Structures are given as structure tokens and as C-alpha cells.
XYZ file of C-alpha atoms in Angstrom:
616
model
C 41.097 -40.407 14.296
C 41.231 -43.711 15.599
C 45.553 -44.730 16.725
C 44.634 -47.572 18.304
C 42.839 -50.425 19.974
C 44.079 -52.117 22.953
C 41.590 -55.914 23.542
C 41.411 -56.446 27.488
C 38.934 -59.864 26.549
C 38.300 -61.571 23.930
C 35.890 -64.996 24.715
C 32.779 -66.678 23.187
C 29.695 -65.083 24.081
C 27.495 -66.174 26.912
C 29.025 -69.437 26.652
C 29.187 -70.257 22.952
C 25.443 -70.161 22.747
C 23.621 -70.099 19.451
C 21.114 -67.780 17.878
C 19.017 -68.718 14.665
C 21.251 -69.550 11.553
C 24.163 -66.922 12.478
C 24.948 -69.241 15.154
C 27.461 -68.040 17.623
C 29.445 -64.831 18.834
C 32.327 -63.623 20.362
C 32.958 -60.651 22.584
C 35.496 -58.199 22.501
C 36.526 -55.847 24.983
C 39.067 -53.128 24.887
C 39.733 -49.547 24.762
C 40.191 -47.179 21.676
C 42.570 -44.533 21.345
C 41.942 -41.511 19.508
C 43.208 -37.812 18.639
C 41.582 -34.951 16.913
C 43.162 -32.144 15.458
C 41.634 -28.936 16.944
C 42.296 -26.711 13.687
C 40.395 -29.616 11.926
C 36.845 -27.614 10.810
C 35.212 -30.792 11.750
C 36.065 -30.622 15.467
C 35.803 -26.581 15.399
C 32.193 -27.205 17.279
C 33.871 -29.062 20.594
C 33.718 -26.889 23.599
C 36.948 -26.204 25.522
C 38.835 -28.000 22.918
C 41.222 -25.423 22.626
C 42.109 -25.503 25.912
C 42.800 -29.123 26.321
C 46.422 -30.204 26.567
C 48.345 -31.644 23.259
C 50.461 -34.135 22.231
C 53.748 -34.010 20.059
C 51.649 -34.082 17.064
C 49.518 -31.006 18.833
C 46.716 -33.495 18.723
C 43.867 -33.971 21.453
C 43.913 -37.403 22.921
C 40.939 -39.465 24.310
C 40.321 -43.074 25.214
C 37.080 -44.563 24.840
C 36.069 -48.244 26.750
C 34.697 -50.532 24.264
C 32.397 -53.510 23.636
C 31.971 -55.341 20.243
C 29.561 -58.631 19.936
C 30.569 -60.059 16.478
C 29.454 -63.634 15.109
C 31.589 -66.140 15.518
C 31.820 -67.494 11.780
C 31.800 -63.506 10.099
C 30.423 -65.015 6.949
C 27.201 -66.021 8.979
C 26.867 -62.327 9.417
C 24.817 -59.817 7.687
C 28.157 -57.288 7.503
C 25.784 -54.600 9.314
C 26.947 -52.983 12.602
C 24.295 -51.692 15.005
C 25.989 -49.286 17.520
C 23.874 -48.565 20.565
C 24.868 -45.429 22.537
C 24.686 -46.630 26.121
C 22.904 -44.568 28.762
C 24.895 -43.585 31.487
C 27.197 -46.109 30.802
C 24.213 -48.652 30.358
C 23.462 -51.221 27.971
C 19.806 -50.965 26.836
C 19.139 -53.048 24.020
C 18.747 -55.981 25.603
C 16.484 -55.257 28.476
C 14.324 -52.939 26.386
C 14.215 -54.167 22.744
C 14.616 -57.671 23.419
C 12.968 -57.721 26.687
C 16.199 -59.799 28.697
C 18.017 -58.893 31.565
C 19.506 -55.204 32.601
C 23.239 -54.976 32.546
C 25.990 -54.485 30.731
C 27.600 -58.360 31.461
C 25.239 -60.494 30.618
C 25.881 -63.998 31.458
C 23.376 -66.704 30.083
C 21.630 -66.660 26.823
C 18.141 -65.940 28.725
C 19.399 -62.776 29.862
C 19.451 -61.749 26.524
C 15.863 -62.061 25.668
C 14.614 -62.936 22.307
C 17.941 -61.559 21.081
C 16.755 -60.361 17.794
C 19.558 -58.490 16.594
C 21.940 -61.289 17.248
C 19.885 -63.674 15.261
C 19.568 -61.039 12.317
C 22.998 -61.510 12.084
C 24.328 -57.719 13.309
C 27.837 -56.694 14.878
C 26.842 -54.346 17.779
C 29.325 -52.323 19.151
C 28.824 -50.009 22.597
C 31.536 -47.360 23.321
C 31.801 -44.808 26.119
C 30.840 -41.256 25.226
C 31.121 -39.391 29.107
C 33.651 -39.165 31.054
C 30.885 -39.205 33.886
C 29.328 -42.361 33.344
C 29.399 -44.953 36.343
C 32.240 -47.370 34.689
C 31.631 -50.428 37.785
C 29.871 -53.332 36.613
C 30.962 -52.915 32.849
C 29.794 -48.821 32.551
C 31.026 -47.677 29.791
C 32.889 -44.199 30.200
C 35.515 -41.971 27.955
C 38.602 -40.532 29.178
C 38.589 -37.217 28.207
C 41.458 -34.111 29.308
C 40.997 -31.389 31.625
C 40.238 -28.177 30.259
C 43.040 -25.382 31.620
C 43.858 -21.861 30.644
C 47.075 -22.173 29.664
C 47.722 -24.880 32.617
C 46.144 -23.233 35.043
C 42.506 -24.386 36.766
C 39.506 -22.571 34.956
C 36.839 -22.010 37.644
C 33.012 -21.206 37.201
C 30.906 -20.678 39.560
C 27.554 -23.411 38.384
C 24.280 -24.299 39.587
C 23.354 -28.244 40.219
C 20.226 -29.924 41.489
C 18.988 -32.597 43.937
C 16.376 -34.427 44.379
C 16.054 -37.695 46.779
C 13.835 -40.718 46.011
C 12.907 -40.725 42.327
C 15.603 -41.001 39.252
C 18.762 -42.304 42.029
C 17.007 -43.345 44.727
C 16.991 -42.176 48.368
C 20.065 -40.064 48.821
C 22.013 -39.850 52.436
C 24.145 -36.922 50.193
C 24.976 -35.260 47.324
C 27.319 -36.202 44.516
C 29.063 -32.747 42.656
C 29.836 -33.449 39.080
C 32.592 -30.888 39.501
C 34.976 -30.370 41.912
C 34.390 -27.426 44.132
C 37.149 -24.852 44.039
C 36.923 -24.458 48.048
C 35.498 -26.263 50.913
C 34.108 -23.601 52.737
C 30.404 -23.597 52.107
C 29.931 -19.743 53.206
C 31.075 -19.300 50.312
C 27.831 -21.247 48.558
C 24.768 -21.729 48.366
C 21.799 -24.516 49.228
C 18.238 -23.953 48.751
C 15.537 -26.697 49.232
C 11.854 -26.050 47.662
C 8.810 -28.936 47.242
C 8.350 -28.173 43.868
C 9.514 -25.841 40.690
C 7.020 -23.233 41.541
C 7.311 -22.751 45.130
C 9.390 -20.673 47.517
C 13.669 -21.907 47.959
C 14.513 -22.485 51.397
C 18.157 -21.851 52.390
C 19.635 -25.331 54.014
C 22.611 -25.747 55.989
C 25.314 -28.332 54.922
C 29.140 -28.821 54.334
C 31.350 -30.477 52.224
C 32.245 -34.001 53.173
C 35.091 -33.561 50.410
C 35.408 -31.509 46.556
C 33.227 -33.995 45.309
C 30.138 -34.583 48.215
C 28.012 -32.361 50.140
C 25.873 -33.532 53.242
C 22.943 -31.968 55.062
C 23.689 -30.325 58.852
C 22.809 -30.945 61.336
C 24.727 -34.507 60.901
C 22.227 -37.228 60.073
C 19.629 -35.253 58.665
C 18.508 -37.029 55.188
C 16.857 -35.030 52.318
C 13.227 -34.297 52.290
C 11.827 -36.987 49.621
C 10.764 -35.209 46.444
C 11.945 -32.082 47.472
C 14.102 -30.289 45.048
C 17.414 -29.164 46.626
C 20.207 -26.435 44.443
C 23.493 -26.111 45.250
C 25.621 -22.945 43.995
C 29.279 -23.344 43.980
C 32.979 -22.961 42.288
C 33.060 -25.769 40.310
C 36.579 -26.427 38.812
C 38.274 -28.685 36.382
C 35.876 -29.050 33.346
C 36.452 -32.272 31.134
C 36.454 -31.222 27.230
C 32.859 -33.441 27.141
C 32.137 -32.633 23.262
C 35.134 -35.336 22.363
C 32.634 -37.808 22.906
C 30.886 -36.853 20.027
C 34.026 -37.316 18.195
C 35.187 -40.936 19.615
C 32.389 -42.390 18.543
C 31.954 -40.725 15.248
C 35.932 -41.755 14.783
C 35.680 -45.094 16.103
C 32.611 -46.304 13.766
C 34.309 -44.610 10.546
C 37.189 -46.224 11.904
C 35.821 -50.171 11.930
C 33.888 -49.205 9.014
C 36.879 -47.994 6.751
C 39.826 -50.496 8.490
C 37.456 -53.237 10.433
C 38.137 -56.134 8.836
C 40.517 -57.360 10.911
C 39.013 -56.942 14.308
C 35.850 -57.491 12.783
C 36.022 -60.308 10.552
C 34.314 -58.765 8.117
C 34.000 -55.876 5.934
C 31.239 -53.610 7.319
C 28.668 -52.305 4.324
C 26.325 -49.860 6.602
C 25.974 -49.006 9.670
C 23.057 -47.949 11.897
C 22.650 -46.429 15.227
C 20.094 -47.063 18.078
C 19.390 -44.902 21.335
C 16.965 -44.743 24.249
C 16.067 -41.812 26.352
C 19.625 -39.741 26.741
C 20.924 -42.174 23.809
C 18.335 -40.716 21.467
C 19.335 -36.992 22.620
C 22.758 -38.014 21.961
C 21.814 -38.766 18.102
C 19.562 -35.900 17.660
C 22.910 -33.693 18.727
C 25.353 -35.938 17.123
C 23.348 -35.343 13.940
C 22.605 -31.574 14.301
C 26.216 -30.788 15.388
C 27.699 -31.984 12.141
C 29.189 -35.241 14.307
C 27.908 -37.585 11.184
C 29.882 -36.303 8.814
C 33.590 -37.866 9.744
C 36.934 -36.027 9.112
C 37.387 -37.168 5.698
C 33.342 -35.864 4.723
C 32.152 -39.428 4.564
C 28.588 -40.379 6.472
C 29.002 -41.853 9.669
C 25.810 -43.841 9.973
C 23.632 -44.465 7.386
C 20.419 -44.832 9.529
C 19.619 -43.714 13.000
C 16.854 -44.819 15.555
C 15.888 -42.689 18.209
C 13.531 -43.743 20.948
C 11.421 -41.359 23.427
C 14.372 -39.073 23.242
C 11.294 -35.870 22.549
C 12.480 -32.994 21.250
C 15.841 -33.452 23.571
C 19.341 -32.435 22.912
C 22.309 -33.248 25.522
C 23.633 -30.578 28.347
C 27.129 -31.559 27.449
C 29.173 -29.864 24.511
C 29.543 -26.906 26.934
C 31.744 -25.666 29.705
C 30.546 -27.384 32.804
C 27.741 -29.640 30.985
C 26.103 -32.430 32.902
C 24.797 -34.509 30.490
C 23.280 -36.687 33.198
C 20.475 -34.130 33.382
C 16.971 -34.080 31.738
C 14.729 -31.658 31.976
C 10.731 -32.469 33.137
C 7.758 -30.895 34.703
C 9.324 -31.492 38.494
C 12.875 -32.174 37.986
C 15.819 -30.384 35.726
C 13.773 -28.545 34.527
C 15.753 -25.660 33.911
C 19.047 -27.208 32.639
C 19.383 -26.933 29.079
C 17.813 -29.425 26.913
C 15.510 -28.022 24.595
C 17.067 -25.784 21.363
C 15.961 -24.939 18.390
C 15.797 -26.457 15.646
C 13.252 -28.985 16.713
C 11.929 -30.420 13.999
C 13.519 -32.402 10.504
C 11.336 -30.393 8.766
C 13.029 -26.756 8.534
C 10.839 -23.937 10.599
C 11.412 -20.508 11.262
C 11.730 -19.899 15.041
C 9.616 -16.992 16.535
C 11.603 -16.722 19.656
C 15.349 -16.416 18.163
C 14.632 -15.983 14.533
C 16.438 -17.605 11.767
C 15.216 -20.928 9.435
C 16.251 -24.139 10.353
C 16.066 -27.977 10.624
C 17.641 -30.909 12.765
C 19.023 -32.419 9.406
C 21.878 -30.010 8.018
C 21.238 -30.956 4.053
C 24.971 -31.541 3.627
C 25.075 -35.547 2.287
C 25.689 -36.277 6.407
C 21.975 -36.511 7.131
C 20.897 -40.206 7.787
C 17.778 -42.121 7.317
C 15.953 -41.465 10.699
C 13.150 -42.952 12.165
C 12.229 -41.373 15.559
C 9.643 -43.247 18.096
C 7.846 -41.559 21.348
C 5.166 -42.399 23.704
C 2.748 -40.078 25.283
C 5.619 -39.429 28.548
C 7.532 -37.292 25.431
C 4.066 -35.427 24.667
C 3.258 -34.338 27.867
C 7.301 -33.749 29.407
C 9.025 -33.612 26.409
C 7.374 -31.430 24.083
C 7.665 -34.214 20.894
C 4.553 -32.570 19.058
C 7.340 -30.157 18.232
C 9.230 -33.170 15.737
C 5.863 -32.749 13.737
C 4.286 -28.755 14.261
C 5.937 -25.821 13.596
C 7.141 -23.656 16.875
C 4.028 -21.847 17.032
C 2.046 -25.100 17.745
C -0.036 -24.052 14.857
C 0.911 -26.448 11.822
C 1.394 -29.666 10.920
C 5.089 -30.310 9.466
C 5.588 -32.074 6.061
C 8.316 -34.540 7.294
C 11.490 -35.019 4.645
C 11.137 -38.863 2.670
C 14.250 -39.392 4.289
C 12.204 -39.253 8.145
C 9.613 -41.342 9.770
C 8.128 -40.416 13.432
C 5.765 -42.967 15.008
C 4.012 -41.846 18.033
C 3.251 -45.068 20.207
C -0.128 -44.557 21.679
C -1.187 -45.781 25.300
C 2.683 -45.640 26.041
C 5.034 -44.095 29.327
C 8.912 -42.991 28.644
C 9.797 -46.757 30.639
C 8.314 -49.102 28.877
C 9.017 -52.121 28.099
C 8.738 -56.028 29.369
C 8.279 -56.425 33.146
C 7.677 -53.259 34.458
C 5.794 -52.397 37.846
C 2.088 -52.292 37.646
C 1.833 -50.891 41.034
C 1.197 -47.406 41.857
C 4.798 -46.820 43.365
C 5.086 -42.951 43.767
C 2.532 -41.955 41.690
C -1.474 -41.311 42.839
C -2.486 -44.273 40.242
C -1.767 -47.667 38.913
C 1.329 -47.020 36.642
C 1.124 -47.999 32.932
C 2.390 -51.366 31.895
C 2.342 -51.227 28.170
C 4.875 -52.934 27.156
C 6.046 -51.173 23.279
C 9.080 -52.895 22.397
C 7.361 -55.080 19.440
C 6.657 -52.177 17.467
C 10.438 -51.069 17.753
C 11.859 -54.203 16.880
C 9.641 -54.488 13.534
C 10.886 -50.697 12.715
C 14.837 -51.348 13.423
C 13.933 -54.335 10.802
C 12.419 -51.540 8.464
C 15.181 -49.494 9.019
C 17.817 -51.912 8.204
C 15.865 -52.672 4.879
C 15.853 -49.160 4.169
C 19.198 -48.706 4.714
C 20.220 -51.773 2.910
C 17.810 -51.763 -0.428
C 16.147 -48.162 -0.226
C 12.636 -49.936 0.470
C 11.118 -47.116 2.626
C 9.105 -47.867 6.057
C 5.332 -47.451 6.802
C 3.928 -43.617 6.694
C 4.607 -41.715 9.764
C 2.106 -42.198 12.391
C 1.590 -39.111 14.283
C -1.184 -36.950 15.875
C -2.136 -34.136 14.289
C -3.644 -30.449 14.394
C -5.778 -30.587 11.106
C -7.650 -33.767 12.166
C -7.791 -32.652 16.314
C -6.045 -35.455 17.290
C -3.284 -33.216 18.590
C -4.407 -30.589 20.917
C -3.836 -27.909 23.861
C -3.246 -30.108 27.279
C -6.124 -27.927 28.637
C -8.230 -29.401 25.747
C -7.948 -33.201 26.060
C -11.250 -34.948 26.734
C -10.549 -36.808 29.893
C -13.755 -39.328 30.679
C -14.966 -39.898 34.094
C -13.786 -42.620 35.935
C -13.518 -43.867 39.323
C -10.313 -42.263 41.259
C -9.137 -40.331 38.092
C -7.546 -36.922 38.683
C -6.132 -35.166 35.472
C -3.316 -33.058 35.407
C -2.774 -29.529 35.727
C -0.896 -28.754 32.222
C 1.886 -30.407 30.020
C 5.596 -29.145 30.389
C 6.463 -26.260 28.708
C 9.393 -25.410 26.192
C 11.144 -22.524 26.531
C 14.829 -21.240 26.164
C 17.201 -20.931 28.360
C 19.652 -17.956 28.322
C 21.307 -18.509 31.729
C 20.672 -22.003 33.551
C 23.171 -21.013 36.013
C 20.576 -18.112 37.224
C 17.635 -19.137 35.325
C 14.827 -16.903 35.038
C 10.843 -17.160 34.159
C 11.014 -16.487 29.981
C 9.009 -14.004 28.197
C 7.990 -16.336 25.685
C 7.430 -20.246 25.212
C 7.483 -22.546 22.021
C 3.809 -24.492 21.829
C 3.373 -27.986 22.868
C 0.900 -30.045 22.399
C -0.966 -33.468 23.215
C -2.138 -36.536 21.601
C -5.829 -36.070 22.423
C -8.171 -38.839 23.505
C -11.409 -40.900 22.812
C -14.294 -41.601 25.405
C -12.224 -44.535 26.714
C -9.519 -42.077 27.763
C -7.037 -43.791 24.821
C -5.235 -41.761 22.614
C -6.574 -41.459 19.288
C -3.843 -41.582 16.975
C -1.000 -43.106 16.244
C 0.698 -46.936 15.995
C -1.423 -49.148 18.036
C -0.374 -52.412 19.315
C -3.012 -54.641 19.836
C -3.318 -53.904 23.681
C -4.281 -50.400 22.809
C -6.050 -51.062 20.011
C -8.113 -53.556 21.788
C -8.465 -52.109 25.350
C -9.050 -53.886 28.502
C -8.253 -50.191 30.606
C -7.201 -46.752 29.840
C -3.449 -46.036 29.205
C -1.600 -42.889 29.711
C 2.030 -41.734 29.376
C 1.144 -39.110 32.511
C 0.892 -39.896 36.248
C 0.886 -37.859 39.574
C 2.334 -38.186 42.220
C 1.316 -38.703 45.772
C 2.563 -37.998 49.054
C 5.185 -37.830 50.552
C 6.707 -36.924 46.769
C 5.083 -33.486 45.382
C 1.533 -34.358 45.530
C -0.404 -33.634 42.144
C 2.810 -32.942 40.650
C 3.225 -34.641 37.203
C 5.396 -38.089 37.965
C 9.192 -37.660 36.071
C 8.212 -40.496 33.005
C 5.260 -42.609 35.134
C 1.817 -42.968 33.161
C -1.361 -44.861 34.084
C -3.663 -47.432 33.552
C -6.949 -47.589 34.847
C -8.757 -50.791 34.267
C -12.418 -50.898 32.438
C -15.573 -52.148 34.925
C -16.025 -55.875 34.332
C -19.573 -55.210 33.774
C -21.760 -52.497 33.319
C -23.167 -53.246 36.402
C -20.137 -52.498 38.111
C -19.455 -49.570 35.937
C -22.856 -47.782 36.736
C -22.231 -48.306 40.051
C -18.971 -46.469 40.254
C -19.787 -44.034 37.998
C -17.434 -44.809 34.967
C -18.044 -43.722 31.684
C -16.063 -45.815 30.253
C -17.333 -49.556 28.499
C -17.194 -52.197 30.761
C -15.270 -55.131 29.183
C -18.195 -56.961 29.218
C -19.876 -54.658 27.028
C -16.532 -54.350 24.943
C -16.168 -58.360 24.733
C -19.449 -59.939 24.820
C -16.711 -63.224 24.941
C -13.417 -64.448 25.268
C -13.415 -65.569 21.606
C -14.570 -61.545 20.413
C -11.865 -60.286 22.216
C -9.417 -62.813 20.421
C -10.693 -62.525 17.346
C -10.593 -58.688 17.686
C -6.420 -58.927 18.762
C -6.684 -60.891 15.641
C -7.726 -59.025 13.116
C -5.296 -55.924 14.497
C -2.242 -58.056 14.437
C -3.012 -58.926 10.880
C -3.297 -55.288 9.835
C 0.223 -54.266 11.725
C 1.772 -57.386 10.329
C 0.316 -56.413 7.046
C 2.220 -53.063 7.379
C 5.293 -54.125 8.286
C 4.581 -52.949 11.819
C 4.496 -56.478 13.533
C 7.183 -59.760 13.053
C 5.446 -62.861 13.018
C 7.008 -64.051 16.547
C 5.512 -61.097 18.201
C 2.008 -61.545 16.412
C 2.187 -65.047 16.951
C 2.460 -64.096 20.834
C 0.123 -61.109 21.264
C -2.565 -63.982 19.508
C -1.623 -66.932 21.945
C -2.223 -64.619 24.658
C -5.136 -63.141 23.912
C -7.194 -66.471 23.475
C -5.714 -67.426 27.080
């Protein structure tokens, strides 16, 4: 439960600016303070909990930072709050739905892009969830107890992982999430090896102090790519899972006793995340964390986005919920558990019958969107097959899963169209239009029960959803495919992880001659192709070459004209052959943005835009 809320600033929004008829907002920032009570059956699930320290009331305190954007005038509002779980502290929304400027402090109105759910008239509301999350420049973290037994240290002895020049950038060291019981590294390990399947090299180092480790001799810098694991007694574990419980206790709260902070009674409540945000919800729904400690629903409709099958590495002793596991990097660090799937599946490796939702009046409305990245790293087809890869799943009313096609794990406005680390152009599909028109459909849903478009998914019974080893790759100039899609598999032991006996099947959206996907919701740059877009990429030298890139994909432009594509051997259209003229290719965007606006898949700004740009 929520005991307070302490406001550090309260101001008008990026200067008292305006957005559509809800006019302005104000931001809040503070910090909320909350207990649980450990003998509570709702808080039962919360690793270490009983070995946190306890207040006079024998309660478990936390403190959570907090950001609230409310309008102004509270009547302008639409008495809906939309709470974003950041990532790593971060602030999506803005820089991915409404294509503005990263950060969590934003400054202008620009930065804030087209600001959709400002003008729809929502109170957001961010709130820190890890205790490890970067808190400078606004990060949003939660201060959470040490774990003791009985006051003394608990010590493990864990396994972490390195690797310099891809999710953090070039490393000079390496940051522990734990501190290390000792600082005598005889007493651990470090192995270096250039990818997941080849041979671990021991490395020399020491510890610069209980949190850092650096390479020996001094001034030697990590190998770029190159997958380094350290083995050490870690010390001091955080109780993690109460993040789960601030921010289920901290929405019931402002949804039960808001008013005053809030200016407003709040009538529903929805929740959005991206990437780790979206593993967040998956867990915070299968864990029983929607249900609050009185039995009422949390939210009332969750949005996850290219979060895959994912669940968190963090309501555990230990966690670090930083991690996420893919074909080069993480990849054993647990991520992946059954249940997958909202539809409930038997599971042939651990037995037993089960589904993500827990059929208890907690379960929300959920819509759940991935790109090909999730396919081919993050085993989605899983959300719609059973285990065995061998059946389509008959999705609950209550759950919609779009797969956007032609799409990587990063995209959104802006990003690189250069080949960075990868062998090949990366993929600049940009897919944020189709999200904004489902959090619309969501809200509706949530608000008058009018359900969103049908699932759009690849399937087995049509062949749209196949083996990796079975997708139709054309030939094109400077094309390589890859080797195989990530696997899923459990994970007894990811301190001393071992090859499994057995794997749950994965599959892939398969494609047409163009080297498109086949299925799934199609904005009008996939629909009406001027190159071929994948959610995969490899990388090149001096990263693991032919290794498949963390959450890169592709595009490979068509031939202008089939001149030039005979000549380079492309089986692919040309766009000349595609287009005949700039008009045909115009009226072709045309007569797709209809249809998606049509089903509710499209708002009118973004049509309006996709048409202006197509007839140049």
C-alpha cells in the first residue's frame, strides 16, 4: 500500500504549451512511499521478501521515483491514465510512439512529437520499478531493501556477462550488478569467447573496486563483440520483486484516492511497454501483480510491444533484469518460461496446462504487437502455436496479437539506414502508426467494450509461418541468409548453464518472391514495396561475423529497372516494373491506407501523411 507521496516539482509542462482541445499540462514529480505486508497472499510470490528488514508495523518499505503529466484544466481530460513502464529508467513513449525526442526531461513541445496521447486527453504516469536503473538525467529507479539472513550478508556465488560495442557501447570495464564478496580475483573467474558456440578463453583482470572489474595487463580494452563471463561472490541482493508491487500499489492507489493529486477521478486505466517494459507486463500479469491487495484489477487494458515471448530475470535472488536473452548475447540468462501463450497449452518439456492469463477476474484486455526481430530472437510464434510448434492457438476474445510485417525490434522514426555493425543496410521501417491507431482501439475497448480488428498473425495452416530453415529467401545482389532462428529452451541453472535435452519450437513469418513477409498488418511501405525488409541482420567484422545482429534487420532496395536488375542478378521486381509511374505507386499507397483506415488500423493524420509522401 501506498503511505505516501512526497512532490519534489510541480510546473507547467514544456512551457505551458497546448495540445488539441485538452489544452495544457502540468508535471509532477515526486516519490511514493509504500509497504507490503509479507504474510499478505498477494505479495507471497516476491523473492527474498522474507528476508527484507521491517518496520514497526512489520511492514516492507520501498520508495518509488515518480512522474505524472496531468492536464492542466482536469475537466479537459478524458479521466484515463496511461502508465508507461520505463525501460531502464527510460521514457519511451515519446521517442517511439510519437516519434519526438529521447529522454526522460523533455523540454520544448517538438520534443514531444505528435504527442498523441496528450492531445487524447490521458494522465500518464512513469514510476521506477528497479533499483538498478540509471536514475541521472531523470532515470527512474525504486529503492528497494537489502535482502539479509537474519542481518547478516547472504552471498551467492553468480555468473554475469560482457560484451563491448553493441547494447552499451565500447566498454574500457566492467560494471558488477552485485557487489563482490572479496577482491581477490583468484578466487573468480573470466572467460572471453567470439561467440555462444565457441571455445571460453580464461582472461586475466582485477577488481578496480566491489562494483568494477578491468582487463590486465592495464590498458588492455575488450575484444569488440566478444562475449566475456565473469564468476564471482556476489553479495547484497535487493528484494527486486517489490517493484512489481509499487507499481501495482501506486496505480490502485491514484485510481482509488487520486483525485486530489490528480484532479480528477480516474475511470480506467491502461498500461503501455516496449521491449523490457512489455516483459515487465507479461510477468506483472502472469505473477498475479494485477490483481491489487484488496482483489480489485489493476489495469484494465495492457499494451505490450516486441516484448516476444519474454518474461523479466528479476523476481529472483540475484536477478538482473537488465538482461535479454538473443542469438549472440544473454542468451542463457533466464527469460523464456512457460506458459507462453494466452491461450492455455500443455507444455511437453515440464508438463502441466497453462496460460499467461490466470482466469481469476485480474486478466486485462491485452493487445500484444511484434516485428519479425521477436520471430527470429524472440521466439513470438510461441504467443500464437502451441509448444510443439505444431498448432495454431485459438486466442481468448479478451487478446489481440498483431505481427508487424517488414519490421526490426528498434523501430521507429529516425533510425539509421546505414549498415552500422551489421553485413547489410539496416531496416528503417518506421511502425509506430500502426501502434498509435491500436492504443486508440484499446482505449475504446477498454472504455465501451467495442473490440479491435482480428488478430493479424502468421500462421501454420496457411504456411505463412514456418521452420527458419524453410523460408524462401530470393536471390539478390549481396544477400546472405542466416544460419537458423534463436532457440527456446529452459533453463535449470543459468549460473552453470548447460546445452538442454529438449527445445520448445519456434517459428518464422515466411516470405514472398520479394523477400517480404507474407502475413500480417502491413503499413503501406510494406504493403507497397520499394525494397525488401527484414527484422534479421548479420553482422560483420570486427563483431561476430555471420552472427545474427542483437535486434538489427535489413533492407535491400529493388533494381530501378529491370535492366539493372538482370544485370545484377536479382530476382526481385525492379520498381520500374512494380510502378510503371509515380502516380501507380501513389495511387497504390492509396488504396492501402484506405483499407487500414477502414479497419481501424490507420488515424487519419498518419494516412493523410503516408499519402502526401508517397505522391512526392
Amino acid at each position: 500500500m501506498i503511505t505516501g507521496f512526497e512532490i519534489t516539482s510541480r510546473a507547467p509542462f514544456v512551457g505551458g504549451a497546448t495540445f488539441g482541445n485538452v489544452g495544457a499540462y502540468e508535471r509532477i514529480d515526486g516519490t511514493a512511499i509504500g509497504e507490503v505486508d509479507p504474510a499478505h497472499p498477494g505479495n507471497a510470490g516476491i523473492a527474498l521478501l522474507t528476508n527484507a528488514p521491517r518496520n514497526a508495523r512489520g511492514r516492507v518499505e520501498y520508495r518509488s521515483d515518480v512522474s505524472i503529466l496531468r492536464p492542466a484544466d482536469a475537466a479537459k481530460g478524458n479521466g484515463r491514465l496511461l502508465y508507461e513502464v520505463n525501460n531502464r529508467g527510460r521514457m519511451m513513449l515519446f521517442p517511439n510512439l510519437c516519434a519526438g525526442a529521447a529522454g526522460n526531461q523533455p523540454k520544448t513541445a517538438a520534443d514531444l512529437g505528435n504527442a498523441l496521447p496528450l492531445k487524447l486527453g490521458f494522465t500518464l504516469m512513469w514510476s521506477g520499478w528497479d533499483p538498478g536503473a540509471p536514475r541521472a538525467n531523470g532515470g527512474l529507479g525504486l529503492d528497494a531493501p537489502i535482502a539479509t539472513n537474519d542481518g547478516a550478508p547472504i552471498t551467492r556465488r553468480i555468473r554475469e556477462e560482457f560484451v563491448s560495442g553493441t547494447r552499451l557501447g565500447v566498454l574500457n570495464t566492467f560494471r558488477l550488478s552485485y557487489e563482490a564478496q572479496s577482491l581477490d580475483a583468484a578466487d573468480c573467474r573470466l572467460t572471453v569467447r567470439t561467440s555462444q558456440t565457441a571455445a571460453r578463453r580464461p582472461v586475466a583482470f582485477a577488481f578496480t573496486d566491489q562494483r568494477t572489474v578491468r582487463l590486465l595487463p592495464e590498458g588492455t580494452l575488450p575484444e569488440i563483440g566478444a562475449i566475456y563471463e565473469l564468476t564471482y561472490n556476489a553479495t547484497n541482493p535487493r528484494v527486486l520483486g517489490l517493484g512489481f508491487a509499487a507499481t501495482r500499489d501506486l496505480v490502485s492507489h491514484l485510481r482509488r484516492d487520486g483525485e486530489a493529486l490528480l484532479g480528477q477521478r480516474i475511470s480506467h486505466t491502461l498500461a503501455f511497454g516496449i521491449s523490457q517494459a512489455g516483459r515487465y507486463l507479461r510477468d506483472h500479469i502472469a505473477l498475479g501483480f494485477n490483481k491489487d491487495e484488496n482483489g480489485a484489477r489493476v489495469f484494465d487494458g495492457v499494451f505490450t510491444h516486441v516484448a516476444g515471448i519474454g518474461r523479466l530475470f528479476f523476481n529472483t535472488p540475484f536477478a538482473q533484469p537488465a538482461r535479454t536473452r538473443t542469438w549472440h548475447e544473454d542468451h542463457d540468462f533466464p527469460e523464456v518460461a512457460f506458459p507462453f501463450s494466452t491461450a492455455a497449452f500443455t507444455d511437453p518439456i515440464g508438463g502441466g496446462t497453462a496460460s499467461l492469463l490466470r482466469g481469476d477476474g485480474s486478466d486485462p484486455l491485452l493487445i500484444e504487437t511484434n516485428t519479425a526481430t521477436e520471430y527470429w530472437q524472440k521466439g513470438a510464434s510461441l504467443l500464437h502455436t502451441d509448444p510443439d510448434g505444431t498448432t495454431d492457438a485459438v486466442l481468448p476474445e479478451s487478446v489481440r496479437g498483431y505481427f508487424l510485417t517488414g519490421t526490426n525490434h528498434t523501430g521507429r522514426a529516425g533510425v539509421p539506414r546505414d549498415a552500422g555493425p551489421c553485413t547489410l543496410p539496416r531496416n528503417w521501417h518506421d511502425p509506430m502508426a500502426a501502434v498509435r491507431a491500436l492504443l486508440v482501439a484499446l482505449d475504446e475497448w477498454v472504455t465501451t467494450g467495442r473490440a479491435p480488428p482480428p488478430s493479424r498473425l502468421p500462421r501454420i495452416d496457411d504456411r505463412t509461418l514456418v521452420p527458419a530453415h524453410a523460408v524462401a529467401f530470393p536471390s539478390a545482389p549481396g544477400f546472405a541468409a542466416p544460419r537458423g532462428a534463436n532457440d527456446v529452451t529452459p533453463l535449470p541453472d543459468w549460473i552453470n548453464p548447460a546445452a538442454p535435452d529438449r527445445t520448445w519450437r519456434a517459428l518464422v513469418p515466411q516470405v514472398g518472391t520479394d523477400g517480404n513477409e507474407l502475413a500480417g498488418l502491413k503499413l503501406p511501405d510494406i504493403a507497397v514495396p520499394r525494397g525488401t525488409h527484414t527484422g534479421w541482420n548479420l553482422y560483420k567484422p570486427p563483431y561476430p561475423a555471420g552472427e545474427l545482429a542483437d535486434r538489427d534487420g535489413t533492407f535491400l532496395g529493388f533494381a530501378e529497372t529491370g535492366a539493372d536488375r538482370q544485370a545484377s542478378n536479382d530476382s526481385r521486381p525492379s520498381i520500374a516494373e512494380r510502378y510503371p509511374t509515380q502516380a501507380a505507386y501513389a495511387a497504390a499507397v492509396e488504396s492501402v491506407v484506405d483499407r487500414l483506415g477502414a479497419d481501424r488500423l490507420l488515424l487519419a493524420e498518419d494516412a493523410a501523411a503516408y499519402i502526401a509522401r508517397a505522391k512526392g
